[in-house]
Structures are given as C-alpha cells and as structure tokens.
mmCIF file of C-alpha atoms in Angstrom:
data_model
loop_
_atom_site.group_PDB
_atom_site.id
_atom_site.type_symbol
_atom_site.label_atom_id
_atom_site.label_comp_id
_atom_site.label_asym_id
_atom_site.label_seq_id
_atom_site.Cartn_x
_atom_site.Cartn_y
_atom_site.Cartn_z
ATOM 1 C CA UNK A 1 -22.422 12.393 30.936
ATOM 2 C CA UNK A 2 -19.623 12.268 28.121
ATOM 3 C CA UNK A 3 -20.028 13.585 24.470
ATOM 4 C CA UNK A 4 -19.145 10.898 22.261
ATOM 5 C CA UNK A 5 -18.514 13.272 19.445
ATOM 6 C CA UNK A 6 -15.392 14.708 21.439
ATOM 7 C CA UNK A 7 -12.344 12.932 20.849
ATOM 8 C CA UNK A 8 -9.958 11.702 22.814
ATOM 9 C CA UNK A 9 -6.953 13.973 23.473
ATOM 10 C CA UNK A 10 -4.347 11.413 23.440
ATOM 11 C CA UNK A 11 -6.032 9.813 19.857
ATOM 12 C CA UNK A 12 -5.967 13.705 18.812
ATOM 13 C CA UNK A 13 -1.945 14.013 19.678
ATOM 14 C CA UNK A 14 -1.425 10.155 17.459
ATOM 15 C CA UNK A 15 -3.242 11.031 14.609
ATOM 16 C CA UNK A 16 -0.852 14.103 14.879
ATOM 17 C CA UNK A 17 2.517 11.988 14.256
ATOM 18 C CA UNK A 18 1.185 9.072 12.415
ATOM 19 C CA UNK A 19 0.619 11.425 9.523
ATOM 20 C CA UNK A 20 3.991 13.698 9.874
ATOM 21 C CA UNK A 21 5.877 10.039 9.872
ATOM 22 C CA UNK A 22 4.474 9.666 6.719
ATOM 23 C CA UNK A 23 5.034 12.407 5.225
ATOM 24 C CA UNK A 24 8.741 11.493 5.969
ATOM 25 C CA UNK A 25 8.116 8.101 5.373
ATOM 26 C CA UNK A 26 7.064 10.218 1.536
ATOM 27 C CA UNK A 27 9.820 12.026 1.138
ATOM 28 C CA UNK A 28 12.776 9.443 2.420
ATOM 29 C CA UNK A 29 11.328 7.311 -0.486
ATOM 30 C CA UNK A 30 11.172 9.575 -3.219
ATOM 31 C CA UNK A 31 14.616 11.094 -2.313
ATOM 32 C CA UNK A 32 16.012 7.495 -2.214
ATOM 33 C CA UNK A 33 14.696 6.672 -5.482
ATOM 34 C CA UNK A 34 15.707 9.826 -6.938
ATOM 35 C CA UNK A 35 19.312 9.576 -4.961
ATOM 36 C CA UNK A 36 19.606 5.707 -7.132
ATOM 37 C CA UNK A 37 18.714 7.517 -10.053
ATOM 38 C CA UNK A 38 21.017 10.208 -10.119
ATOM 39 C CA UNK A 39 23.971 7.996 -9.507
ATOM 40 C CA UNK A 40 23.206 5.408 -12.065
ATOM 41 C CA UNK A 41 22.579 8.400 -14.842
ATOM 42 C CA UNK A 42 26.554 9.514 -12.981
ATOM 43 C CA UNK A 43 27.149 6.184 -13.925
ATOM 44 C CA UNK A 44 26.184 5.945 -17.073
ATOM 45 C CA UNK A 45 27.588 9.550 -18.087
ATOM 46 C CA UNK A 46 24.233 10.365 -19.874
ATOM 47 C CA UNK A 47 24.018 14.077 -21.202
ATOM 48 C CA UNK A 48 20.182 14.285 -20.633
ATOM 49 C CA UNK A 49 18.931 12.737 -16.502
ATOM 50 C CA UNK A 50 16.442 10.170 -17.626
ATOM 51 C CA UNK A 51 17.138 7.636 -15.269
ATOM 52 C CA UNK A 52 16.762 9.747 -12.646
ATOM 53 C CA UNK A 53 13.645 11.836 -13.407
ATOM 54 C CA UNK A 54 11.807 8.344 -14.294
ATOM 55 C CA UNK A 55 13.222 6.829 -10.631
ATOM 56 C CA UNK A 56 11.685 10.506 -9.295
ATOM 57 C CA UNK A 57 8.380 9.461 -10.419
ATOM 58 C CA UNK A 58 8.411 5.825 -9.347
ATOM 59 C CA UNK A 59 9.123 7.180 -6.002
ATOM 60 C CA UNK A 60 6.513 9.601 -5.753
ATOM 61 C CA UNK A 61 3.673 6.422 -7.195
ATOM 62 C CA UNK A 62 5.183 4.560 -4.456
ATOM 63 C CA UNK A 63 5.013 7.367 -1.168
ATOM 64 C CA UNK A 64 1.864 8.217 -2.877
ATOM 65 C CA UNK A 65 0.638 4.086 -2.448
ATOM 66 C CA UNK A 66 2.023 3.464 0.203
ATOM 67 C CA UNK A 67 0.719 6.842 1.915
ATOM 68 C CA UNK A 68 -3.153 6.152 0.606
ATOM 69 C CA UNK A 69 -2.870 2.396 2.183
ATOM 70 C CA UNK A 70 -1.406 3.912 5.660
ATOM 71 C CA UNK A 71 -4.194 6.490 5.685
ATOM 72 C CA UNK A 72 -7.256 3.977 4.742
ATOM 73 C CA UNK A 73 -6.080 1.340 7.130
ATOM 74 C CA UNK A 74 -7.813 1.400 10.762
#
C-alpha cells in the first residue's frame, strides 16, 4: 500500500510555484507603492521623502496581508 504521509512530487512543485509567486507579488506591491510615493514627493518638491516612506510602509502592510491571506487559503 501507498504511504499516506508521502506527498505527491507534483504537489511539491505546485507549492514551490505558489510561494515564489507570492514573493514576486509582494515585491511588486511594495515597489509600486514606493514608486507612487516617490513621484508624489518629487511632484511636491518636498525636502524630505515622507510620502515615499509612508507609501512604502503601506505597501509592506498590504503585501503582508495579501501573503497571509493566500497562504492560509486552502
């Protein structure tokens, strides 16, 4: 009989693809929001990059929320 604890090799590959895609999605979310914040700071000609920092932190929060939601979903 087949051992039920052994995982299907195809399932391992699918998990690897799933988790690497989550990483790319997190990077894209953070990069996009940081870029938007940078452009706002550039347009306002502000001396400090406060908007960039705020948008970057918001991007991290949103990316973490999305990642946790995807990982816990079955």
